[in-house]
């Protein structure tokens, strides 16, 4: 059977995998091929044990894989056969040279562009799915269209707004799909070709079109605004701890103002994940490169508040546990950067665990899905850290429990049993404000929550 369209995605990570699985699931008339240089990852995508944990992902992959969804390492063949190429490779923060620590490292992206050029035999639409600095499309078009074969490549920006843990829901019912292109006849045609894919399941009014630069910049801006809300409420959480105001009550009160809205006002140990920090630092770098120093400093402060919040959490633990955690067993409940994912990239738990290990604590990590990644993240620490799947066993003999990921399972544990198995006085630090603090205090715990007055028995 012939397919209506041949779609290729380069990069089979947290974005490429789920996004393409959704397209294949919703559009059986298209052939969707996802390629990656990482052989193990492709092997996992073709197995019963997918390389990432995401609720609902297994089901849509299983339904489409082998029918119209394929995972492979044959990048060259994939390029040759496809008309539309999504590029979803990683764009991490640069660690070297000019812009180190802030600018986006575009080496993977540029390598992909050169590969597309090398293996194409005809014109194609290339879609920026990765998050990229504004004006990247211009550089890409220059590389791609520098050919003597008469091929024309139109670069379209279609940033991805999915959040991990809810990726399938977000992809199935997105708030919007943004597609930006040049405003030339070829650009508009390419933009329409991409829109046609989404129109198979996304209502037309949710598909918005813009110029390519607006689209690129909207992605960085969306992440910066979301992270800014978290840093804003986290800055207020510190003030709440000093004044006996309760940050959840403040968030509720301001969130009911329809101009502010209730989402992304949950105070926490800090935001993590592979996107927020990286994208804001990239925005800072771009502002600086245009001489917009004030704007750069403004956005940089969002990251600074986040670092401060994570540090404050560790300092709170230390000062409340009599200024020493050396030799004390401390159970960390949750290592993923948020619930419902096994991803630990930039997780605040990494920072907190490191801080405690530097103070010579005996740290025990438990997490329902992220233990393997936690082991990799804490590999440099040869001593003082252990990993335990069972939270009851992790807490046994501990001086303190620190909740760092809002996994549902931690809301319903038998905390009386946990309390009885711990060294007294027992401390509980709730970095996500998901537990019933008054109840825990009544059981005997000394409870320290974000943005709330401490509940202590001494
Ligand atoms: P990832 O690291 O999970 O996946 C990227 C994949 O690209 C890797 O598997 C890597 O092996 C592959 N790759 C790199 N160079 C390649 C090449 N030349 N050929 C083939 N494959 C190559 O990254 P991710 O989390 O999926 O993010 C991808 C992009 O999407 C980033 O720009 C990110 O900012 C953006 N994004 C991520 C999220 C998220 O929630 N993770 C959400 C929205 C946007
Ligand atoms: C984010 C964006 O939400 C998404 O649109 C983009 O495509 C990728 O980056 P993600 O990082 O996967 O998604 O998760 P998100 O739900 O945004 O959470 C990021 C971090 O902020 C997590 O550590 C989360 O726990 C934290 N957070 C979120 C808070 O601390 N408080 C909140 O109110 C919301």
PDB file of C-alpha atoms and ligand atoms in Angstrom, residues 160-164 219 223 226 230 264-266 268 270-273 275-276 337-338 406 432, ligand 2:
ATOM      1  CA  UNK A 160       6.767  21.738  20.427  1.00  0.00           C
ATOM      2  CA  UNK A 161       4.909  22.784  23.570  1.00  0.00           C
ATOM      3  CA  UNK A 162       4.340  19.352  25.154  1.00  0.00           C
ATOM      4  CA  UNK A 163       5.261  18.919  28.790  1.00  0.00           C
ATOM      5  CA  UNK A 164       6.712  15.645  29.999  1.00  0.00           C
ATOM      6  CA  UNK A 219       8.812  29.041  22.012  1.00  0.00           C
ATOM      7  CA  UNK A 223       9.060  28.753  28.475  1.00  0.00           C
ATOM      8  CA  UNK A 226       6.086  29.752  32.557  1.00  0.00           C
ATOM      9  CA  UNK A 230       7.318  29.645  39.263  1.00  0.00           C
ATOM     10  CA  UNK A 264       1.986  27.384  37.266  1.00  0.00           C
ATOM     11  CA  UNK A 265       1.687  28.955  40.688  1.00  0.00           C
ATOM     12  CA  UNK A 266       2.690  25.872  42.647  1.00  0.00           C
ATOM     13  CA  UNK A 268       8.273  24.102  44.947  1.00  0.00           C
ATOM     14  CA  UNK A 270      12.482  24.746  42.196  1.00  0.00           C
ATOM     15  CA  UNK A 271      11.752  24.006  38.573  1.00  0.00           C
ATOM     16  CA  UNK A 272      13.762  21.382  36.748  1.00  0.00           C
ATOM     17  CA  UNK A 273      13.618  19.703  33.362  1.00  0.00           C
ATOM     18  CA  UNK A 275      13.971  23.071  28.899  1.00  0.00           C
ATOM     19  CA  UNK A 276      13.340  25.971  31.276  1.00  0.00           C
ATOM     20  CA  UNK A 337      12.105  16.591  37.841  1.00  0.00           C
ATOM     21  CA  UNK A 338       8.331  16.222  38.029  1.00  0.00           C
ATOM     22  CA  UNK A 406       5.049  15.170  43.519  1.00  0.00           C
ATOM     23  CA  UNK A 432       6.286  19.980  46.776  1.00  0.00           C
TER      24      UNK A 432
HETATM   25  C1  LIG B   2       8.089  22.660  29.900  1.00  0.00           C
HETATM   26  C2  LIG B   2       6.908  23.428  29.293  1.00  0.00           C
HETATM   27  O1  LIG B   2       5.797  23.371  30.197  1.00  0.00           O
HETATM   28  C3  LIG B   2       6.526  22.835  27.963  1.00  0.00           C
HETATM   29  O2  LIG B   2       5.496  23.605  27.362  1.00  0.00           O
HETATM   30  C4  LIG B   2       7.748  22.828  27.066  1.00  0.00           C
HETATM   31  O3  LIG B   2       7.431  22.269  25.818  1.00  0.00           O
HETATM   32  C5  LIG B   2       8.895  22.072  27.712  1.00  0.00           C
HETATM   33  O4  LIG B   2       9.182  22.646  28.996  1.00  0.00           O
HETATM   34  P1  LIG B   2       8.353  20.347  31.184  1.00  0.00           P
HETATM   35  O5  LIG B   2       9.680  20.887  31.572  1.00  0.00           O
HETATM   36  O6  LIG B   2       8.279  18.987  30.591  1.00  0.00           O
HETATM   37  O7  LIG B   2       7.635  21.334  30.145  1.00  0.00           O
HETATM   38  O8  LIG B   2       7.392  20.341  32.470  1.00  0.00           O
HETATM   39  P2  LIG B   2       6.588  21.480  33.264  1.00  0.00           P
HETATM   40  O9  LIG B   2       5.277  20.927  33.610  1.00  0.00           O
HETATM   41  O10 LIG B   2       6.609  22.772  32.574  1.00  0.00           O
HETATM   42  O11 LIG B   2       7.423  21.597  34.618  1.00  0.00           O
HETATM   43  C6  LIG B   2       8.731  22.137  34.645  1.00  0.00           C
HETATM   44  C7  LIG B   2       9.220  22.215  36.058  1.00  0.00           C
HETATM   45  O12 LIG B   2       8.497  23.210  36.794  1.00  0.00           O
HETATM   46  C8  LIG B   2       9.049  20.919  36.860  1.00  0.00           C
HETATM   47  O13 LIG B   2      10.168  20.720  37.682  1.00  0.00           O
HETATM   48  C9  LIG B   2       7.810  21.184  37.697  1.00  0.00           C
HETATM   49  O14 LIG B   2       7.762  20.418  38.863  1.00  0.00           O
HETATM   50  C10 LIG B   2       7.997  22.663  38.004  1.00  0.00           C
HETATM   51  N1  LIG B   2       6.745  23.359  38.331  1.00  0.00           N
HETATM   52  C11 LIG B   2       5.738  23.426  37.423  1.00  0.00           C
HETATM   53  C12 LIG B   2       6.634  24.001  39.569  1.00  0.00           C
HETATM   54  O15 LIG B   2       7.547  23.956  40.398  1.00  0.00           O
HETATM   55  N2  LIG B   2       5.477  24.681  39.848  1.00  0.00           N
HETATM   56  C13 LIG B   2       4.439  24.770  38.955  1.00  0.00           C
HETATM   57  O16 LIG B   2       3.429  25.421  39.282  1.00  0.00           O
HETATM   58  C14 LIG B   2       4.581  24.117  37.706  1.00  0.00           C
END
